[in-house]
Amino acid sequence: MRPFLLKRISILFLICYALFLFGNDLFSLSDPDEVFYSLTAKEMAAKNEWVTPLIFGQPQFEKPPLTYWLIEAAFKTWGESPFTARLFPAVFATLGVIAIYFLGLMGFNDERKAFLSAVVLATSAFFAAMGKTVFTDMIFTVFILCAFTMFTLGFTDRRRQGIGFIGFYVFCALATLTKSPLGLVIPQIAVILFLLYQRQIDFLKSWFVLIGILLYLAIALPWYLDMYNLYGHAFIQEFFYNDHWRRLLEAEHRGNDHWFFYPMTMIAGLFPWSLFLIAACVDLFKRLKSSVTIIDYLSLSWILAVFVVFQVAHSKLASYILPLFPALALITGNFLGNALSQIQHRKKVQNLLCASFAILAVLGIAVMAGHKAYHHYISSQLPMYFLSGSLIALAGFGITLAFKERFQEALYVLALTLVPIFLTAFMIRTDMEGYISSHEASEYIPQRSMGVTTVLTSKANARGIRFYTGQDIAVVDFSGKPFFSPHPIPILDTTPKVMSVLEHQRVTFGVIRKTAYQDIVRNCTNLYHVELLGIVGYDYVVRIEALHNRMKI
């Protein structure tokens, strides 16, 4: 490996360690999603189960098993902890940054553009945040990225066409085992669009395509067939209808169901590179009829395939479009490389840098001015003053470099934006823990040896309390709205249903919202002693004990 490549890769590894791995154990696993994946892996590990995903002791078919396998392996090897649960998302985020670097080398044939693309991806807010959380989306994204990297290898070097196609379909199969058959659908649509743009659709007329498809089926299909053989219609109903077709027709999160949700996510998610992304897109569309490169066509096909597939669905989540962020990074890195090397663009780069740093300064001022908005949540204002001062200092330093036309150094200063944000998060972790995780509340609840059978929880905390305590769960939710993906636990949507649980236990513990707590106090005063053990985040932790031996056996 050439020395400059080794140097660049070493720098990228250091960036990735600082952003994705460092401090992964400072926050407990958050509700409701991180504990969902971790709870499934924990229950699978407890039963030494490697085929059927489990939750609350029953099969669940929301996602294929590859993410659970990785977390389960980490738990069995290094023990259960936030760090081990988040280990593989961080590792895959790192692999994604290295992969985008090599993809850039092949597509641009320009080392600086490749490196800038990797830096943009690693230091973009959304990608970095997803690299520190337990979701399937990061692993899914990196497999898709690797599929495009292998395709590009085969397309740009016809001597490696065979390994390119085989690698493409193998990574598509791994993506399919991570999230869904979209692991093949998205890359295949993008590749077809790319080849149509290039007028080289005959490139797919290769025996290696057939070999790749057979490998895809050999890797991805067995688990799906196994689930169908074991569970039949229940698997089809939950996985294909409820978690895919129903999400296409019905919004799980109605507030996100707007046409502009994904475009805004793309722009905001690439912060602090958002303005450069907008400029890069404008520049690319201006070049469409003149100087479009292979990597431009690939990036456009990639973005279009991901965007269209998820835009038409009514259920929208920001994490769904994470797979297009590597393509956004390529477009932005290409623009930055061109702008730095072409004299006519120097004024544009200067303006974009100054505007980006001005946004940082405004954010810093807003943090300082908005102290009343967060004083209820954190005990000390010092971390927020640190964040405000850091952002303003970075902005001042960056603008100074921009006016001196030291643009590359100014870009690297902009890349440091997430550092004070992450440091501030670590500084306020004690104050915020109860708002994002059930761990603190779970410490009030005895283990099974104390004779507790069913714990009352709010819907948001059900998975977390189960993960941290191992207790049976009943959800108190007077709205009566069920989980979008059904869970095998009771939903107590009326006071009589809550009373029916209390009647069968001498002592009942609960981690419930204020309205449920007030209802229990109002209706149980003469029948039960209700003790408020503590208020953790938005939840009230209670101990409810029957009076006069009212418990039914």
XYZ file of C-alpha atoms in Angstrom:
553
model
C 0.000 0.000 0.000
C 1.323 3.394 -0.996
C 2.448 5.567 1.963
C -0.088 8.347 1.372
C -2.914 5.785 1.281
C -1.783 4.306 4.580
C -1.595 7.790 6.095
C -5.085 8.728 4.914
C -6.600 5.452 6.106
C -4.918 5.849 9.503
C -6.422 9.334 9.838
C -9.852 8.002 8.901
C -9.572 5.224 11.493
C -8.697 7.786 14.178
C -11.689 9.939 13.204
C -13.966 6.901 13.288
C -12.686 5.768 16.673
C -13.280 9.218 18.141
C -16.782 9.574 16.690
C -18.175 6.030 16.697
C -16.413 3.948 19.363
C -15.188 6.343 22.022
C -17.658 6.786 24.876
C -20.149 4.203 23.609
C -20.784 2.971 27.148
C -21.420 6.347 28.785
C -25.170 6.263 28.030
C -27.409 3.326 28.829
C -29.322 1.770 25.948
C -32.123 4.109 24.934
C -35.851 3.466 24.613
C -37.594 2.275 22.606
C -35.381 1.139 19.699
C -31.938 0.331 21.076
C -33.442 -1.919 23.732
C -35.675 -3.549 21.106
C -32.728 -4.962 19.166
C -30.686 -5.618 22.305
C -33.586 -7.360 24.060
C -34.104 -9.667 21.083
C -30.414 -10.555 21.023
C -30.408 -11.056 24.808
C -33.364 -13.434 24.713
C -31.872 -15.326 21.778
C -28.586 -15.670 23.656
C -30.369 -16.875 26.806
C -31.998 -19.705 24.838
C -28.985 -20.251 22.552
C -31.325 -19.492 19.645
C -29.739 -18.563 16.299
C -32.694 -18.895 13.920
C -35.851 -17.316 15.330
C -35.708 -13.754 16.726
C -37.444 -13.560 20.116
C -38.986 -10.805 22.195
C -40.913 -11.183 25.459
C -40.268 -14.907 25.098
C -42.103 -15.197 21.771
C -41.032 -15.147 18.090
C -40.920 -11.732 16.446
C -40.494 -11.146 12.728
C -39.927 -7.409 12.429
C -36.375 -7.784 11.077
C -34.200 -10.615 9.717
C -31.588 -12.008 12.104
C -28.155 -10.749 11.037
C -28.072 -7.737 13.381
C -29.320 -9.928 16.226
C -26.617 -12.490 15.448
C -23.913 -9.839 15.729
C -25.239 -8.430 19.022
C -25.809 -11.934 20.394
C -22.226 -12.880 19.509
C -20.955 -9.709 21.199
C -23.010 -10.419 24.335
C -21.739 -13.987 24.539
C -18.128 -12.944 23.948
C -17.798 -9.759 26.004
C -20.932 -9.676 28.162
C -24.054 -7.522 28.056
C -23.343 -3.806 28.113
C -24.146 -0.679 26.108
C -20.678 -0.858 24.568
C -21.045 -4.419 23.293
C -24.563 -3.727 21.995
C -23.272 -0.704 20.063
C -20.000 -2.307 18.997
C -21.029 -3.610 15.587
C -22.900 -0.474 14.443
C -19.703 1.447 15.250
C -17.527 -1.118 13.465
C -19.762 -1.021 10.400
C -19.790 2.780 10.391
C -15.978 2.638 10.323
C -16.022 0.096 7.497
C -18.419 2.378 5.634
C -16.041 5.327 5.872
C -13.133 3.205 4.597
C -15.344 1.756 1.831
C -16.404 5.203 0.614
C -12.737 6.161 0.476
C -11.887 3.224 -1.804
C -15.032 3.754 -3.861
C -13.966 7.362 -4.310
C -10.491 6.280 -5.405
C -11.996 4.051 -8.098
C -14.671 6.492 -9.212
C -12.787 9.789 -9.049
C -9.251 8.550 -9.655
C -8.435 11.411 -7.306
C -7.116 10.723 -3.822
C -8.092 14.107 -2.364
C -11.706 13.834 -3.519
C -11.908 10.319 -2.091
C -10.524 11.467 1.254
C -12.819 14.497 1.429
C -15.829 12.271 0.683
C -14.841 9.951 3.542
C -14.359 12.883 5.938
C -17.749 14.346 4.984
C -19.456 10.991 5.598
C -17.731 10.322 8.928
C -18.336 13.799 10.348
C -21.914 14.308 9.150
C -24.243 14.497 12.123
C -26.737 11.814 11.131
C -24.209 9.208 10.022
C -22.117 9.759 13.162
C -25.172 9.506 15.421
C -26.297 6.276 13.739
C -22.786 4.907 14.192
C -23.299 5.170 17.959
C -26.761 3.612 18.197
C -28.190 0.099 17.945
C -30.202 0.014 14.722
C -30.194 -2.266 11.706
C -29.882 0.723 9.383
C -26.133 1.314 9.709
C -25.285 -2.317 8.979
C -27.802 -2.353 6.115
C -26.323 0.870 4.719
C -22.749 -0.390 4.775
C -23.652 -3.653 3.034
C -25.347 -1.622 0.283
C -22.313 0.663 0.091
C -20.029 -2.370 -0.218
C -22.295 -3.758 -2.967
C -21.873 -0.529 -4.961
C -18.131 -0.590 -4.292
C -17.844 -4.105 -5.729
C -19.977 -3.176 -8.739
C -17.774 -0.136 -9.383
C -14.681 -2.348 -9.151
C -16.049 -4.641 -11.850
C -17.325 -1.803 -14.045
C -14.148 0.295 -14.004
C -11.804 -2.689 -14.384
C -13.300 -5.295 -16.705
C -10.608 -7.785 -15.673
C -12.343 -7.856 -12.275
C -15.875 -8.040 -13.623
C -16.386 -11.504 -12.112
C -15.358 -10.621 -8.568
C -17.287 -7.349 -8.915
C -20.607 -9.048 -9.706
C -20.094 -11.835 -7.183
C -19.212 -9.338 -4.450
C -22.182 -7.170 -5.421
C -24.694 -9.990 -4.961
C -23.044 -11.356 -1.817
C -23.324 -7.966 -0.128
C -26.913 -7.618 -1.364
C -27.645 -10.973 0.284
C -26.132 -9.805 3.572
C -28.210 -6.610 3.367
C -31.298 -8.777 2.797
C -30.475 -10.759 5.943
C -30.101 -7.473 7.823
C -33.302 -5.619 6.956
C -35.386 -6.978 4.059
C -35.312 -7.894 0.348
C -34.817 -4.166 -0.228
C -31.168 -5.138 0.228
C -31.354 -6.418 -3.345
C -34.095 -4.182 -4.738
C -32.366 -0.856 -4.015
C -28.888 -1.710 -5.393
C -30.351 -3.534 -8.403
C -32.583 -0.599 -9.357
C -29.643 1.789 -8.959
C -27.344 -0.377 -11.096
C -29.946 -0.662 -13.868
C -30.503 3.108 -13.831
C -26.747 3.688 -13.931
C -26.240 1.338 -16.884
C -29.176 2.919 -18.723
C -27.565 6.336 -18.218
C -24.310 4.914 -19.526
C -26.093 3.080 -22.376
C -24.302 -0.079 -21.288
C -27.180 -2.260 -20.109
C -25.491 -5.154 -21.952
C -22.978 -5.143 -19.100
C -25.492 -7.296 -17.217
C -25.337 -9.984 -19.920
C -22.698 -11.956 -18.112
C -22.484 -15.432 -16.647
C -21.169 -13.778 -13.504
C -24.590 -12.159 -12.978
C -26.204 -15.602 -12.917
C -23.531 -16.883 -10.527
C -24.065 -13.842 -8.327
C -27.841 -14.327 -8.240
C -27.404 -17.985 -7.301
C -25.041 -16.964 -4.490
C -27.562 -14.351 -3.364
C -30.292 -16.976 -3.153
C -28.000 -19.440 -1.379
C -27.135 -16.873 1.316
C -30.375 -14.914 1.759
C -33.174 -17.350 1.013
C -32.671 -20.156 3.603
C -33.651 -18.047 6.620
C -36.845 -16.818 4.936
C -37.775 -20.362 3.920
C -36.986 -21.608 7.420
C -39.258 -18.980 8.988
C -42.059 -19.886 6.599
C -41.656 -23.586 7.320
C -41.691 -22.965 11.081
C -44.392 -20.299 11.333
C -46.220 -20.220 7.997
C -48.851 -17.506 7.636
C -47.838 -15.789 10.906
C -44.411 -14.982 9.422
C -45.843 -13.806 6.090
C -48.468 -11.675 7.838
C -46.046 -9.944 10.178
C -42.900 -9.598 8.056
C -44.244 -8.956 4.573
C -47.644 -7.436 5.279
C -47.402 -5.586 8.605
C -43.764 -4.481 8.449
C -43.568 -3.756 4.733
C -46.846 -3.477 2.813
C -48.696 -1.823 5.701
C -45.902 0.712 6.171
C -46.289 1.585 2.503
C -49.983 2.379 2.995
C -50.125 3.641 6.585
C -48.002 6.126 8.529
C -46.610 4.771 11.784
C -45.427 8.291 12.683
C -47.984 10.649 11.149
C -45.922 13.752 11.851
C -43.261 12.534 9.413
C -45.625 11.797 6.534
C -44.841 14.851 4.390
C -43.180 15.099 0.986
C -40.436 17.335 2.378
C -39.470 15.052 5.291
C -36.724 13.155 3.460
C -35.274 16.160 1.572
C -35.003 18.032 4.871
C -33.479 14.958 6.533
C -30.855 14.771 3.796
C -29.884 18.416 4.171
C -29.996 18.576 7.976
C -28.460 15.122 8.385
C -25.303 16.095 6.496
C -24.678 18.990 8.927
C -22.172 20.711 9.105
C -21.778 20.076 5.346
C -25.378 21.019 4.490
C -24.587 24.157 2.474
C -21.863 22.341 0.564
C -24.343 19.561 -0.257
C -26.806 22.091 -1.678
C -24.033 23.743 -3.706
C -22.810 20.324 -4.895
C -26.299 19.367 -6.101
C -26.689 22.661 -7.973
C -23.256 22.184 -9.528
C -24.044 18.596 -10.531
C -27.286 19.532 -12.285
C -25.449 22.285 -14.167
C -22.953 19.679 -15.378
C -25.510 17.060 -16.412
C -25.180 17.825 -20.134
C -21.450 18.443 -20.209
C -19.000 16.943 -17.728
C -20.801 14.235 -15.760
C -18.497 11.457 -14.527
C -19.136 7.797 -13.768
C -19.299 8.520 -10.049
C -21.846 11.289 -10.686
C -24.119 8.886 -12.556
C -23.673 6.223 -9.894
C -24.437 8.657 -7.066
C -27.550 9.979 -8.815
C -28.826 6.455 -9.497
C -28.078 5.467 -5.923
C -29.897 8.459 -4.421
C -32.855 8.107 -6.772
C -33.314 4.393 -6.001
C -33.254 4.906 -2.208
C -35.323 8.073 -2.264
C -38.111 6.789 -4.516
C -38.429 3.462 -2.688
C -38.917 5.140 0.687
C -40.613 8.369 -0.417
C -43.702 6.570 -1.715
C -44.250 4.876 1.664
C -46.415 6.683 4.199
C -44.341 5.376 7.131
C -41.285 7.599 7.140
C -38.332 7.542 9.512
C -35.055 9.399 9.102
C -33.071 6.172 9.482
C -34.741 4.662 6.412
C -32.766 6.864 4.026
C -29.399 6.420 5.731
C -28.315 4.238 2.733
C -28.169 7.296 0.480
C -25.844 9.285 2.756
C -22.667 7.719 1.279
C -23.829 8.939 -2.143
C -24.446 12.432 -0.718
C -20.916 12.350 0.690
C -19.504 11.408 -2.735
C -21.298 14.300 -4.428
C -20.120 16.717 -1.744
C -16.546 15.389 -1.773
C -16.417 15.715 -5.544
C -17.598 19.323 -5.346
C -15.077 20.170 -2.631
C -12.214 18.604 -4.590
C -13.117 20.531 -7.737
C -13.628 23.777 -5.843
C -10.263 23.551 -4.073
C -8.368 22.845 -7.285
C -10.049 25.381 -9.580
C -9.207 29.044 -9.130
C -12.579 30.247 -10.455
C -14.371 28.533 -7.573
C -12.285 29.959 -4.745
C -14.721 32.800 -4.034
C -17.608 30.307 -3.921
C -15.724 28.126 -1.433
C -14.945 31.146 0.704
C -18.591 32.209 0.777
C -19.800 28.710 1.632
C -17.255 28.372 4.428
C -18.167 31.744 5.906
C -21.880 30.923 5.710
C -21.349 27.499 7.333
C -19.325 28.972 10.165
C -21.901 31.748 10.567
C -24.510 29.028 11.128
C -22.274 27.535 13.841
C -21.996 30.931 15.494
C -25.761 31.414 15.403
C -26.238 27.954 16.936
C -23.763 28.828 19.661
C -25.607 32.059 20.443
C -28.951 30.229 20.389
C -27.674 27.654 22.885
C -26.588 30.415 25.253
C -29.776 32.421 24.785
C -32.089 29.434 25.155
C -30.983 28.328 28.615
C -34.549 28.573 29.941
C -35.659 25.855 27.512
C -33.390 23.185 28.994
C -32.826 24.267 32.596
C -35.562 21.831 33.690
C -33.580 18.903 32.307
C -29.998 19.626 33.345
C -28.695 20.604 36.761
C -25.830 22.823 35.600
C -25.622 25.326 32.781
C -21.839 24.921 32.440
C -22.024 22.215 29.738
C -24.271 24.417 27.629
C -21.927 27.378 28.070
C -19.097 25.071 26.992
C -21.033 24.063 23.882
C -21.950 27.640 23.072
C -18.404 28.886 23.538
C -16.919 26.009 21.540
C -19.198 26.537 18.555
C -18.554 30.283 18.542
C -14.786 29.706 18.848
C -14.796 27.198 15.982
C -16.804 29.642 13.906
C -14.395 32.492 14.569
C -11.323 30.375 13.811
C -12.891 28.960 10.656
C -13.953 32.353 9.282
C -10.434 33.664 9.907
C -8.966 30.785 7.893
C -11.535 31.310 5.134
C -10.649 34.997 4.768
C -6.977 34.038 4.606
C -7.944 31.620 1.811
C -6.611 28.644 3.758
C -9.609 26.678 2.612
C -8.455 23.146 3.263
C -7.581 23.959 6.879
C -10.947 25.699 7.255
C -12.715 22.560 5.990
C -10.933 20.461 8.607
C -12.007 22.939 11.309
C -15.598 22.542 10.076
C -15.167 18.779 10.385
C -14.552 19.262 14.131
C -18.102 20.551 14.676
C -19.411 17.316 16.197
C -16.626 17.105 18.794
C -17.987 19.757 21.226
C -21.530 18.459 20.624
C -20.534 14.914 21.628
C -18.479 16.191 24.579
C -21.464 18.170 25.808
C -23.640 15.071 25.553
C -21.168 13.218 27.769
C -21.164 16.086 30.271
C -24.978 16.065 30.669
C -25.412 12.289 30.504
C -26.337 11.990 34.198
C -29.127 14.536 33.845
C -30.452 13.112 30.569
C -30.170 9.402 31.379
C -33.672 9.114 32.813
C -35.247 10.784 29.779
C -33.696 8.463 27.212
C -33.322 5.141 29.023
C -35.216 2.834 31.397
C -32.045 1.788 33.174
C -32.320 4.206 36.090
C -36.008 3.430 36.657
C -35.357 -0.314 36.491
C -33.031 -0.114 39.496
C -36.079 0.479 41.730
C -37.591 -2.848 40.709
C -36.578 -6.088 42.445
C -35.555 -9.149 40.471
C -37.685 -12.295 40.175
C -36.259 -13.670 43.409
C -38.325 -11.051 45.251
C -41.559 -12.597 43.958
C -42.620 -9.812 41.576
C -44.444 -11.195 38.534
C -45.745 -8.398 36.303
C -44.446 -4.829 36.128
C -46.688 -2.028 34.874
C -44.946 0.216 32.350
C -45.595 2.961 29.880
C -45.460 1.860 26.260
C -42.152 3.613 25.631
C -40.436 1.801 28.504
C -41.849 -1.708 28.026
C -38.846 -3.096 26.150
C -36.339 -1.322 28.378
C -37.826 -2.529 31.668
C -37.959 -6.068 30.276
C -34.335 -5.802 29.117
C -32.981 -4.481 32.404
C -35.112 -6.512 34.845
C -36.204 -9.648 33.033
C -39.708 -9.194 34.506
C -43.016 -9.816 32.780
C -44.573 -6.601 31.478
C -48.051 -5.104 31.151
C -48.393 -1.761 29.375
C -50.640 0.926 30.871
C -51.839 3.066 27.975
C -55.307 4.580 28.225
C -55.143 5.677 24.583
C -55.557 2.001 23.715
C -53.216 2.347 20.754
C -51.319 -0.936 20.202
C -47.709 -1.327 19.102
C -47.382 -0.969 15.321
C -45.640 -4.345 15.325
C -47.594 -6.508 17.791
C -45.867 -7.558 21.028
C -47.071 -10.514 23.118
C -47.775 -8.396 26.192
C -51.051 -7.075 27.669
C -52.173 -3.524 26.847
C -54.138 -2.150 29.802
C -56.272 0.607 28.312
C -58.901 0.909 31.083
C -58.820 1.204 34.856
C -60.575 -2.174 35.373
C -57.829 -3.877 33.353
C -55.179 -2.268 35.547
C -57.088 -3.385 38.654
C -57.229 -6.951 37.344
C -53.410 -7.073 37.367
C -53.165 -5.548 40.830
C -55.656 -8.051 42.247
C -53.404 -10.992 41.389
C -50.231 -9.643 42.997
C -49.488 -8.729 46.577
C -46.983 -6.092 45.432
C -46.883 -4.485 42.007
C -44.194 -2.178 40.711
C -44.792 0.298 37.919
C -42.850 2.664 35.666
C -45.731 4.686 34.290
C -46.623 8.132 32.999
C -48.135 10.828 35.200
C -51.719 10.370 33.968
C -51.646 6.629 34.715
C -50.155 7.300 38.156
C -52.876 9.837 38.964
C -55.572 7.427 37.820
C -54.214 4.639 40.039
C -54.009 6.958 43.050
C -57.557 8.179 42.435
C -59.068 4.701 42.097
C -56.942 2.628 44.475
C -56.666 4.721 47.639
C -59.017 2.548 49.690
C -57.755 -0.733 48.293
C -54.006 -0.349 47.895
C -51.106 1.529 49.364
C -49.519 3.457 46.456
C -45.962 4.591 47.164
C -44.138 6.915 44.793
C -40.535 5.682 44.769
C -39.231 8.331 42.423
C -39.730 10.351 39.268
C -37.313 9.364 36.530
C -37.495 11.397 33.348
C -41.121 11.415 32.256
C -42.057 8.370 34.330
C -43.323 7.789 37.847
C -41.855 4.740 39.584
C -44.431 3.314 42.003
C -44.868 0.444 44.436
C -48.472 -0.684 44.881
C -49.273 -3.044 47.773
C -52.662 -4.619 48.451
C -54.420 -3.790 51.733
C -56.313 -6.374 53.818
C -55.046 -9.318 51.743
C -57.071 -8.360 48.679
C -54.784 -10.336 46.347
C -56.596 -13.086 44.396
C -54.893 -16.418 43.977
